[in-house]
Coordinates of C-alpha atoms in Angstrom, one line a residue:
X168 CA 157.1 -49.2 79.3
X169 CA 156.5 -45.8 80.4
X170 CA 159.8 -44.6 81.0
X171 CA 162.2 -45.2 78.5
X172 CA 165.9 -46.0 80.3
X173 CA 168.5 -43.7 78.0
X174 CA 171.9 -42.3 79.4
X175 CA 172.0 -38.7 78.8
X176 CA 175.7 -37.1 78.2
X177 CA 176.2 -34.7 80.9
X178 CA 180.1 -33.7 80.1
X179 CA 180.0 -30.0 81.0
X180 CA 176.5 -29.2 81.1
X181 CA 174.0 -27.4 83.6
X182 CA 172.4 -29.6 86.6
X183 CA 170.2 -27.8 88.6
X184 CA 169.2 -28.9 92.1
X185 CA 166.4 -27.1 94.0
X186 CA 166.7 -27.7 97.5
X187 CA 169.8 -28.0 100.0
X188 CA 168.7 -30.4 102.8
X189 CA 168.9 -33.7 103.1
X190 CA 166.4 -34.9 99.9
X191 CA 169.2 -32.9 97.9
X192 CA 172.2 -34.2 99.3
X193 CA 170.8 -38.1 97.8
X194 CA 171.0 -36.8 94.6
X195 CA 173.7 -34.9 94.6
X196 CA 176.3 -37.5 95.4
X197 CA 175.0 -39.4 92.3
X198 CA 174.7 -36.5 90.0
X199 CA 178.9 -35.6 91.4
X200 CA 180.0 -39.1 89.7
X201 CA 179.5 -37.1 86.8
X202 CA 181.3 -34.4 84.6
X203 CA 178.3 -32.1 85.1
X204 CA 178.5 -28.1 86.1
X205 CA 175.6 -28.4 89.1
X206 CA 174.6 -25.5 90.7
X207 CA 172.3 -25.9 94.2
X208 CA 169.7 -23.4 95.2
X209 CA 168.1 -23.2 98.2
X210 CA 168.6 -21.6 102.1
X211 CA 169.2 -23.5 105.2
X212 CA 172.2 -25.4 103.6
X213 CA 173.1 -28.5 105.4
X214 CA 176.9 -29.5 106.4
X215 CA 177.5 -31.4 103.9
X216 CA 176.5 -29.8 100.8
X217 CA 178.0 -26.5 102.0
X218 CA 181.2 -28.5 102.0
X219 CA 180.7 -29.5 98.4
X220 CA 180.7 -26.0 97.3
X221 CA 183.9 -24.9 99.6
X222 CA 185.4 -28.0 97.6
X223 CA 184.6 -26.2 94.3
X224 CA 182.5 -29.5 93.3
X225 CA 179.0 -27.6 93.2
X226 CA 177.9 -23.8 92.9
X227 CA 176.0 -23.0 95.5
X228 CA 173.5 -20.1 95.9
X229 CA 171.6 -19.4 99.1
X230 CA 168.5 -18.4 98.3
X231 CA 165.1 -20.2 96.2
X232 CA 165.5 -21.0 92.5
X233 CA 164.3 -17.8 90.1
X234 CA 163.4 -17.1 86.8
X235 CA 166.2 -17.6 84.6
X236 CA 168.4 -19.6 87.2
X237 CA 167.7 -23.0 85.3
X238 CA 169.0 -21.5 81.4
X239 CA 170.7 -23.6 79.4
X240 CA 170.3 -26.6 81.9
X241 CA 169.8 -30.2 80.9
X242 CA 168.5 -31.5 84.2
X243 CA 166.6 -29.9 87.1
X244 CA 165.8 -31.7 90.1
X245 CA 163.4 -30.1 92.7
X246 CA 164.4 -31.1 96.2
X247 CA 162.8 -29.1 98.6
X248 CA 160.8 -31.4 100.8
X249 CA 157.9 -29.0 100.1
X250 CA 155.4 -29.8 97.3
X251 CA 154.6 -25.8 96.7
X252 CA 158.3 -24.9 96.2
X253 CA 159.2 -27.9 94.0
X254 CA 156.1 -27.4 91.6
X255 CA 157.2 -23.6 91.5
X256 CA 160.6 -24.8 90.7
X257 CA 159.9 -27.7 88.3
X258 CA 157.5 -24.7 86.5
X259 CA 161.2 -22.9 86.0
X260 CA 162.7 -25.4 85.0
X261 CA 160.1 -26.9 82.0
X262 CA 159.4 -23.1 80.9
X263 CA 163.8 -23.0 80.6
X264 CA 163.6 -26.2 78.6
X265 CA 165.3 -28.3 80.7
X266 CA 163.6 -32.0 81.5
X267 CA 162.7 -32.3 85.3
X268 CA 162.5 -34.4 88.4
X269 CA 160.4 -33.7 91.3
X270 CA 162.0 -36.2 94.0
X271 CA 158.9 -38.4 95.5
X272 CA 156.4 -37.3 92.7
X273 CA 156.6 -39.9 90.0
X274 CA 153.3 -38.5 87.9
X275 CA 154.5 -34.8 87.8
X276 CA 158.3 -35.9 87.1
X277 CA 159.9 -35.9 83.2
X278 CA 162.0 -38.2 84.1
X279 CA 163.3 -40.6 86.7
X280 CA 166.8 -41.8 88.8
X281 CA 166.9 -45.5 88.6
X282 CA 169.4 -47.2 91.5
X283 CA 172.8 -47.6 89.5
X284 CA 175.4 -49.9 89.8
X285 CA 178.1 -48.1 88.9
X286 CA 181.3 -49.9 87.8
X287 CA 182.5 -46.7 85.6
X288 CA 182.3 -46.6 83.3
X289 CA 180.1 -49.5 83.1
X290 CA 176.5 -48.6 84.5
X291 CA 173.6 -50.8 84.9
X292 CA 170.7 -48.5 85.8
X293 CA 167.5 -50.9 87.4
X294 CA 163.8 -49.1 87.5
X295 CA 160.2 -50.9 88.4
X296 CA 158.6 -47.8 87.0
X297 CA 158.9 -46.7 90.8
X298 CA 156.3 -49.6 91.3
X299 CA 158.5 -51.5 93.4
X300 CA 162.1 -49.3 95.2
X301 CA 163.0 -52.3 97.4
X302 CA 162.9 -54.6 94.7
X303 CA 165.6 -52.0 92.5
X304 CA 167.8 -51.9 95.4
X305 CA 167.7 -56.1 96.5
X306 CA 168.2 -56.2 92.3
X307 CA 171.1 -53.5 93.0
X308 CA 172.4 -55.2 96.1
X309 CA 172.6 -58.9 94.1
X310 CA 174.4 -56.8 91.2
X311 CA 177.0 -55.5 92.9
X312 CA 177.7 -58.6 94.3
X313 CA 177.7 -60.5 91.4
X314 CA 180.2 -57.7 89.5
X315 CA 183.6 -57.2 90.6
X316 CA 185.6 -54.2 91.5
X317 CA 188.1 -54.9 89.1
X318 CA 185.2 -54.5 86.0
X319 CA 185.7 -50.5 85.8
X320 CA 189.3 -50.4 85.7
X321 CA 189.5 -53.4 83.0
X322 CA 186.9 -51.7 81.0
X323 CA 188.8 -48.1 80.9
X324 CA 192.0 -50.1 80.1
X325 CA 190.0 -52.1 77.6
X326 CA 188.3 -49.1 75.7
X327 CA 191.8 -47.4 75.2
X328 CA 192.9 -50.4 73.7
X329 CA 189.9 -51.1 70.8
X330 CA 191.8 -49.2 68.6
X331 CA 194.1 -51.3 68.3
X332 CA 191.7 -53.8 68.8
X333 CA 190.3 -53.1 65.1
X334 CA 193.5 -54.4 63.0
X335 CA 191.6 -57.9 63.8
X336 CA 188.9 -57.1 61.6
X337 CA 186.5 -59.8 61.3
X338 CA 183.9 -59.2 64.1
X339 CA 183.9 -62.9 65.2
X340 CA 188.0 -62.5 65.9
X341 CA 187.4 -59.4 67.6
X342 CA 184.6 -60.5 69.8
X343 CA 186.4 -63.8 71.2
X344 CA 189.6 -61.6 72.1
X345 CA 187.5 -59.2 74.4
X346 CA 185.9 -62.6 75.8
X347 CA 189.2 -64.2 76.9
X348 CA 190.2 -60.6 78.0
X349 CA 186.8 -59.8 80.1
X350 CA 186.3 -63.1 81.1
X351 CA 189.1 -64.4 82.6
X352 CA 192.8 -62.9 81.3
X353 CA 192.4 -59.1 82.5
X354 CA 191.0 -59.8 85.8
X355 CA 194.0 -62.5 86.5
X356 CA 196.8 -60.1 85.2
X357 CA 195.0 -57.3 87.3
X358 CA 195.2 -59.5 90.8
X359 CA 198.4 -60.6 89.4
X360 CA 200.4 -57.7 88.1
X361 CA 197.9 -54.3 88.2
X362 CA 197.6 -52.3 85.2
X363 CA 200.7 -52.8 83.4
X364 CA 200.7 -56.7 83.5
X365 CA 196.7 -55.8 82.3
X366 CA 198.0 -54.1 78.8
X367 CA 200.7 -56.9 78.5
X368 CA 198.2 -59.1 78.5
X369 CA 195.9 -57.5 76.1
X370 CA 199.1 -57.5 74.0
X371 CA 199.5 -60.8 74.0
X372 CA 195.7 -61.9 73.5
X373 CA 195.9 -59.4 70.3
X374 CA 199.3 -61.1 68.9
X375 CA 198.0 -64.7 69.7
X376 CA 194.5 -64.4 67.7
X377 CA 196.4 -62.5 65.1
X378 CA 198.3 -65.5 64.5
X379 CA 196.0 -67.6 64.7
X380 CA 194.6 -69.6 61.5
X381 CA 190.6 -69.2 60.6
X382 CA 189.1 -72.7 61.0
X383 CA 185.6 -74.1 61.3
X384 CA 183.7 -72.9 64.3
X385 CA 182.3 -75.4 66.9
X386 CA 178.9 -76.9 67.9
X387 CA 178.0 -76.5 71.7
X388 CA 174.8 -78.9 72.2
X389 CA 173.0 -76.9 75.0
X390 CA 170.4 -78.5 77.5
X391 CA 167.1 -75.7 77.2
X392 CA 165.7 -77.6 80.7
X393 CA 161.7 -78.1 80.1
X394 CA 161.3 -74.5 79.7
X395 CA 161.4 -72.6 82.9
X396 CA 164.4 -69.9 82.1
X397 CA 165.5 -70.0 86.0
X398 CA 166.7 -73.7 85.5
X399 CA 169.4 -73.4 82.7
X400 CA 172.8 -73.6 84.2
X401 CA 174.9 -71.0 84.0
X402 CA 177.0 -72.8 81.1
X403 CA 174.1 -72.8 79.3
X404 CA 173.5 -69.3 79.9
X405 CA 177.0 -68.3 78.5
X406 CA 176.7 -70.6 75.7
X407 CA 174.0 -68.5 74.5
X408 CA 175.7 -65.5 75.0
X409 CA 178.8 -66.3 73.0
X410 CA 176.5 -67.9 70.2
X411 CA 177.3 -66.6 66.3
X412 CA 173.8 -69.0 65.3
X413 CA 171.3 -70.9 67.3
X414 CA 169.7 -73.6 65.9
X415 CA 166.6 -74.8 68.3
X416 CA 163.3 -77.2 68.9
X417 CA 160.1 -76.1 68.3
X418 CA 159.7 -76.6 72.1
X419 CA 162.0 -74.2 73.3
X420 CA 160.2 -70.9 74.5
X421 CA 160.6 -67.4 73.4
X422 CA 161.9 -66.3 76.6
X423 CA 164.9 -68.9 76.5
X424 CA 165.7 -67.7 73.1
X425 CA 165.6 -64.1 74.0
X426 CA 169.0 -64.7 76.2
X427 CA 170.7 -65.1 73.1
X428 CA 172.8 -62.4 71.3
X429 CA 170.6 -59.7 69.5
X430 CA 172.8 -60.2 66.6
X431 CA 173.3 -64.1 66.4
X432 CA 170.7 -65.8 63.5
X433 CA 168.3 -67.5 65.0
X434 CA 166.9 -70.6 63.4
X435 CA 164.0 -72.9 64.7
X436 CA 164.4 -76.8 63.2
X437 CA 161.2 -78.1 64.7
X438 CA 160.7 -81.9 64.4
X439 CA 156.9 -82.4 65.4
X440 CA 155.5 -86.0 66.2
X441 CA 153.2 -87.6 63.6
X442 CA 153.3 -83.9 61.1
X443 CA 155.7 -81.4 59.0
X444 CA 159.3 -81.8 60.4
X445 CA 162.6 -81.0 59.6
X446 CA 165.1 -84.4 58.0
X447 CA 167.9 -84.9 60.5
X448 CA 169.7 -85.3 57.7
X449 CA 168.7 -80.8 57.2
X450 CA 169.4 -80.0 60.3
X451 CA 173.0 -81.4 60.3
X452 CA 173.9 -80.1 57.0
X453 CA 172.9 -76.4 58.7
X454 CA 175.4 -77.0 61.6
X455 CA 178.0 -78.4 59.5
X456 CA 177.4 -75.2 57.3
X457 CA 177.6 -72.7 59.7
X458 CA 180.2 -74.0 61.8
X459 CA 182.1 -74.6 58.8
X460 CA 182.3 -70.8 58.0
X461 CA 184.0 -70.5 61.7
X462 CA 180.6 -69.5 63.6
X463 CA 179.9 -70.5 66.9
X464 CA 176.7 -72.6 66.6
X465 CA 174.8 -73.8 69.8
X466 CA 172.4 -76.5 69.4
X467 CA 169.7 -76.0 71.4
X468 CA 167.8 -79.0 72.3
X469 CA 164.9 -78.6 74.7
X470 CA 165.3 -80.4 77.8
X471 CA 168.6 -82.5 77.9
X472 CA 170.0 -83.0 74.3
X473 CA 171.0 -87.0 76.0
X474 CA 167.4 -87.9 76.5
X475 CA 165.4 -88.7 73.4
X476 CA 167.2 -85.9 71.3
X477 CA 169.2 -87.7 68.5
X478 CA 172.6 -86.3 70.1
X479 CA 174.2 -89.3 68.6
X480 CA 173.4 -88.8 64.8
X481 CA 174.5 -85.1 65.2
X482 CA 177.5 -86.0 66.9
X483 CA 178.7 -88.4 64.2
X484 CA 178.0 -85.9 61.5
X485 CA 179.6 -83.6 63.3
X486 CA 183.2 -85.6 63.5
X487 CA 182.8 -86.9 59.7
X488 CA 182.6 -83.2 58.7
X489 CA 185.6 -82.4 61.4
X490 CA 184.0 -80.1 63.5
X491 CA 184.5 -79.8 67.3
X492 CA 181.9 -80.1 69.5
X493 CA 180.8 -79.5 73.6
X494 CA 178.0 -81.0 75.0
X495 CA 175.8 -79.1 77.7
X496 CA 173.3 -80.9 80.1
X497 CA 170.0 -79.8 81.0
X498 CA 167.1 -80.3 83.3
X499 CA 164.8 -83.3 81.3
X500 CA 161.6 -83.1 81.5
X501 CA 160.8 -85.9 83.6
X502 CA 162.7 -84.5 86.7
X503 CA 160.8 -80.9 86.5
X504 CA 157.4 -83.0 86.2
X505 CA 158.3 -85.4 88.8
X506 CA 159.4 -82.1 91.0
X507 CA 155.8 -80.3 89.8
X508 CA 154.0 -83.3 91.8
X509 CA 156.6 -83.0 94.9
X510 CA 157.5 -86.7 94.6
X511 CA 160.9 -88.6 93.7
X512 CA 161.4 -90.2 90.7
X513 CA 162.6 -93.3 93.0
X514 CA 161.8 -94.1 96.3
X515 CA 163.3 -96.9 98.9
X516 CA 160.8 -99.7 99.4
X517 CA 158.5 -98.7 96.0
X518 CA 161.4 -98.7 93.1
X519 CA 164.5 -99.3 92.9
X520 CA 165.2 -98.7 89.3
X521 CA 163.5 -96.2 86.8
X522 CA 162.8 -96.2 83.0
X523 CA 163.0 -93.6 80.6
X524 CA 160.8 -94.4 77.8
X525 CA 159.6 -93.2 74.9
X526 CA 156.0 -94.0 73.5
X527 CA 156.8 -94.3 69.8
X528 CA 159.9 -93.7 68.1
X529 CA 161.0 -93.9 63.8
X530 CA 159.4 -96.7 63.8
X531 CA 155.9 -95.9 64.9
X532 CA 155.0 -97.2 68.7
X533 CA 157.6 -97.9 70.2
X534 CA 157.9 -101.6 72.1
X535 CA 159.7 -102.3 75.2
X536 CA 160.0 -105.0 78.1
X537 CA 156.9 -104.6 79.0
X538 CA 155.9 -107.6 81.5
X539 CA 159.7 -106.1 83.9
X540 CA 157.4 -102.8 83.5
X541 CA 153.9 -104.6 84.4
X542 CA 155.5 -105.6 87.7
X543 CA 153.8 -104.2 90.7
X544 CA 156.4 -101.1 92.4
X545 CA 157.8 -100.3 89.1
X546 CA 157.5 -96.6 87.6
X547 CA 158.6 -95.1 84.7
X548 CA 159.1 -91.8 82.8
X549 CA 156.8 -92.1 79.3
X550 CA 158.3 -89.3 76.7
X551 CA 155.9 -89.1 73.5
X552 CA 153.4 -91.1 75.3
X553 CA 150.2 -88.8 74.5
X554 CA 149.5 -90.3 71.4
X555 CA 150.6 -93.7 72.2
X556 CA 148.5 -94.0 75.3
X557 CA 146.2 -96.6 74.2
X558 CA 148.9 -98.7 73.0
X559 CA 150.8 -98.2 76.4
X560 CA 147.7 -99.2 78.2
X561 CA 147.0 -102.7 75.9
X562 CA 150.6 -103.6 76.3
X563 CA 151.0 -103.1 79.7
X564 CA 147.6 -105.0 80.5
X565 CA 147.9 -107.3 78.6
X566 CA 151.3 -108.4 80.6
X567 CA 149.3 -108.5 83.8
X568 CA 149.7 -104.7 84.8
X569 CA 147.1 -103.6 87.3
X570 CA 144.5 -101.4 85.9
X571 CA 145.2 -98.9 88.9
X572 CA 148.1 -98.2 88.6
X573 CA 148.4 -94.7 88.8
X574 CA 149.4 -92.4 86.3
X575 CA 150.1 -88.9 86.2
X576 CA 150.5 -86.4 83.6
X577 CA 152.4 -83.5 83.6
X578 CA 152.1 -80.8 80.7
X579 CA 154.3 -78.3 80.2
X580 CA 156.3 -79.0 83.3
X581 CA 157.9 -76.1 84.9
X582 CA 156.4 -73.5 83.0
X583 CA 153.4 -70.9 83.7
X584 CA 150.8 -72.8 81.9
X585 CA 151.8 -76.3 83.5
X586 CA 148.7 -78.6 84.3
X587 CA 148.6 -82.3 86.0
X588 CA 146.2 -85.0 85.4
X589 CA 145.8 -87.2 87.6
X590 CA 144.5 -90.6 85.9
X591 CA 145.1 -94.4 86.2
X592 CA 146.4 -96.9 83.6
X593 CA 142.4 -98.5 83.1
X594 CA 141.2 -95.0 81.7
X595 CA 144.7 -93.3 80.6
X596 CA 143.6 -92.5 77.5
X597 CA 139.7 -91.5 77.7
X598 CA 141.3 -89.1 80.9
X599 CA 144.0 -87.3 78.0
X600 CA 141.4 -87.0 75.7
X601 CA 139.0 -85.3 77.7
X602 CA 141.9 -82.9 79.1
X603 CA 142.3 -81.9 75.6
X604 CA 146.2 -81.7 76.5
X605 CA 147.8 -80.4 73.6
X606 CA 151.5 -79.5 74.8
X607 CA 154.5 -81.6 75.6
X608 CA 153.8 -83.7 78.4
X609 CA 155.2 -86.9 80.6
X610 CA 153.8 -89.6 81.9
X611 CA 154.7 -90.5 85.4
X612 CA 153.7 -94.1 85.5
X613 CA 153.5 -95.8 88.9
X614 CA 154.0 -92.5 90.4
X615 CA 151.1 -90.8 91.9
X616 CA 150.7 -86.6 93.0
X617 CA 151.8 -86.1 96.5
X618 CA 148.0 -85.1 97.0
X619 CA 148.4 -81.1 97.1
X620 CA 145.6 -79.3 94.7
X621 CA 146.6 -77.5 91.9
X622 CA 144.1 -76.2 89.4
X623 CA 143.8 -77.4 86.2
X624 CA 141.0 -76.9 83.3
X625 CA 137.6 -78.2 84.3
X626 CA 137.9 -81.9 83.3
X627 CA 135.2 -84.7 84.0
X628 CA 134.9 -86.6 86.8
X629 CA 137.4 -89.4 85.9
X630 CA 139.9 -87.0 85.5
X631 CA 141.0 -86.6 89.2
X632 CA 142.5 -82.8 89.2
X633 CA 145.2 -82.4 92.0

């Protein structure tokens, strides 16, 4: 990071622009948003900005920036469409102490203007590093969008209020009345009523959560998808957001985890197949313990928490101990590897049914009906499978499966280091050993690649990459 985004208080200090064309005019109606005292210099004013001083908004002096014009000044922008006079007046500017901008000259600039959003006074401020300007302003365009008008005026009504606001005290009371208030309450008393139905309402939010009783928290069991960020759903999403503690799989990335609040705990119960693990019976005694002080707890299950994730012991610890709990679908893993291979996990005229299996389970290798799967046409999603291979293959064989019947393995579906093997079921397990796979993966069984190549590590020849 080169530049390092800060908002810099300008409430009644200097801006100095150097330039009065057009270039100057761009950054001036930004820089009159704020409570700044800008003065322009420069000759051949244009309409506009010579309106701006007749309004009293800027001071404007008709001639090229001098010595001693940019004292006391926070800001100096250098505007002049002419690389000679802007060096000459970014020079006055650095020597008068104040932190510069040459418009168009990143490497000779102090600072940069990123493309705002401005909701005031909420502002999000988007820069590439000026790598990239059209990707700010589509990121800009898909912001302002996404945040209504109605944000600035809630937020000034909202920030008068916090004083008030305090007498909750406990930070987790505090924080769920601004959520009802900006996420749902204020904006429906606004369209409803304007501003005065907006501080009834905060009103009543702050009587109702005084009155309410402290009781335990709630478990939301959130679906982390197979570990792309783009395909959590937005519930999930704001799950995460609202979370006091988040209590996750040793599968779930880092960049999944990062959307959680900077100041929830963060606590990784990792369960790993066949080596150290946390007891189920851990894990829900840290849920029932931290929901039980009134926190806000998301379970977060890579994948979907339905499929192969022991929902159903946590759920039944969960109502012994009382506690209330949500449940939050996600993206398994089969459907992101099925969707890696650009075929359908079903398919009219090759099978009409599908199994989600695991390869072993508490028990060690896990058994199933294994001559239904040994039909010709059938398929099948194998979870845990890697080190059960050989046992798949014997099983399935040995019920009159046909050795070439194809089998493809997906590892680390959806995410940047994904690979796909294509093998068969004769040579399933000689093809994952010599692919040293060592991440989660499925096995598609039945289910061939669509036959596009994507490149994987350098395997052996009976290891067909695709």
């Amino acid at each position: 990071m080169r530049h390092f985004p800060v908002f810099v208080n300008l409430d009644g200090r200097r801006v100095i622009v150097s330039g009065a064309g057009e270039t100057a005019v761009a950054k001036l109606r930004l820089l009159l948003k704020t409570e700044a005292r800008i003065a322009v210099f420069g000759e051949n004013a244009v309409l506009q900005v010579r309106q701006w001083a007749a309004e009293g908004s800027i001071v404007l002096t008709e001639r090229p920036i001098a010595v001693g014009d940019a004292l006391c000044a926070a800001l100096l922008y250098a505007a002049n469409d002419d690389p000679a006079e802007d060096a000459r007046a970014a020079r006055i500017g650095r020597e008068a102490g104040a932190l510069v901008n040459i418009v168009d000259n990143l490497d000779d600039s102090q600072f940069i203007t990123p493309a705002i959003v401005d909701r005031d006074p909420v502002t999000v401020a988007i820069g590439t590093e000026g790598a990239a300007p059209v990707l700010a302003r589509k990121i800009k365009a898909d912001l302002e969008e996404r945040l209504p008008a109605s944000l600035g005026v809630l937020t000034r009504i909202g920030q008068a209020f916090r004083a008030r606001a305090e007498m909750l005290g406990d930070s987790r009371k505090r924080r769920a009345f601004w959520t009802k208030f900006y996420f749902g309450a204020g904006d429906r008393a606004l369209k409803a009523g304007g501003e005065a139905a907006v501080r009834q309402t905060l009103e009543t939010l702050l009587t109702d959560e005084i009155e309410r009783r402290d009781g335990p928290g709630s478990v939301v069991f959130v679906g982390a998808g197979p570990g792309d960020p783009e395909l959590l759903t937005l519930k999930a999403r704001n799950a995460l957001h609202e979370a006091d503690v988040v209590l996750h799989d040793r599968l779930v990335p880092q960049p999944i985890l990062e959307l959680a609040r900077r100041e929830a705990i963060i606590v990784e119960t990792g369960k790993k197949g066949f080596g150290p693990a946390w007891t189920q019976d851990a894990i829900n005694a840290l849920m029932i313990e931290h929901a039980g002080a009134g926190a806000r707890v998301v379970r977060l299950k890579s994948g979907d928490p339905a499929v192969f994730g022991r929902l159903e012991e946590e759920l039944d610890a969960l109502d012994e101990a009382g506690i209330t709990f949500e449940i939050v679908p996600g993206i398994t893993s089969a459907s992101a590897a099925v969707a890696s291979i650009g075929r359908s996990l079903t398919r009219r005229g090759r099978n009409a049914s599908l199994r989600i299996i695991t390869g072993h389970d508490a028990e060690g290798f896990a058994d199933h009906d294994w001559r239904a799967l040994a039909r010709p046409g059938e398929a099948a999603a194998i979870y845990m499978g890697l080190k059960a291979s050989a046992f798949l293959r014997g099983r399935l064989l040995m019920h009159g499966a046909d050795a070439e019947t194809p089998v493809t393995v997906v590892e680390n579906a959806s995410r940047a280091d994904q690979r796909i093997v294509a093998a068969t079921l004769g040579d399933l397990p000689e093809t994952l050993a010599d692919a040293s796979i060592t991440g989660p993966a499925v096995l598609l069984y039945g289910i061939a690649p669509r036959g596009a190549q994507v490149a994987v590590d350098a395997l052996p020849a009976r290891a067909e990459a695709v």
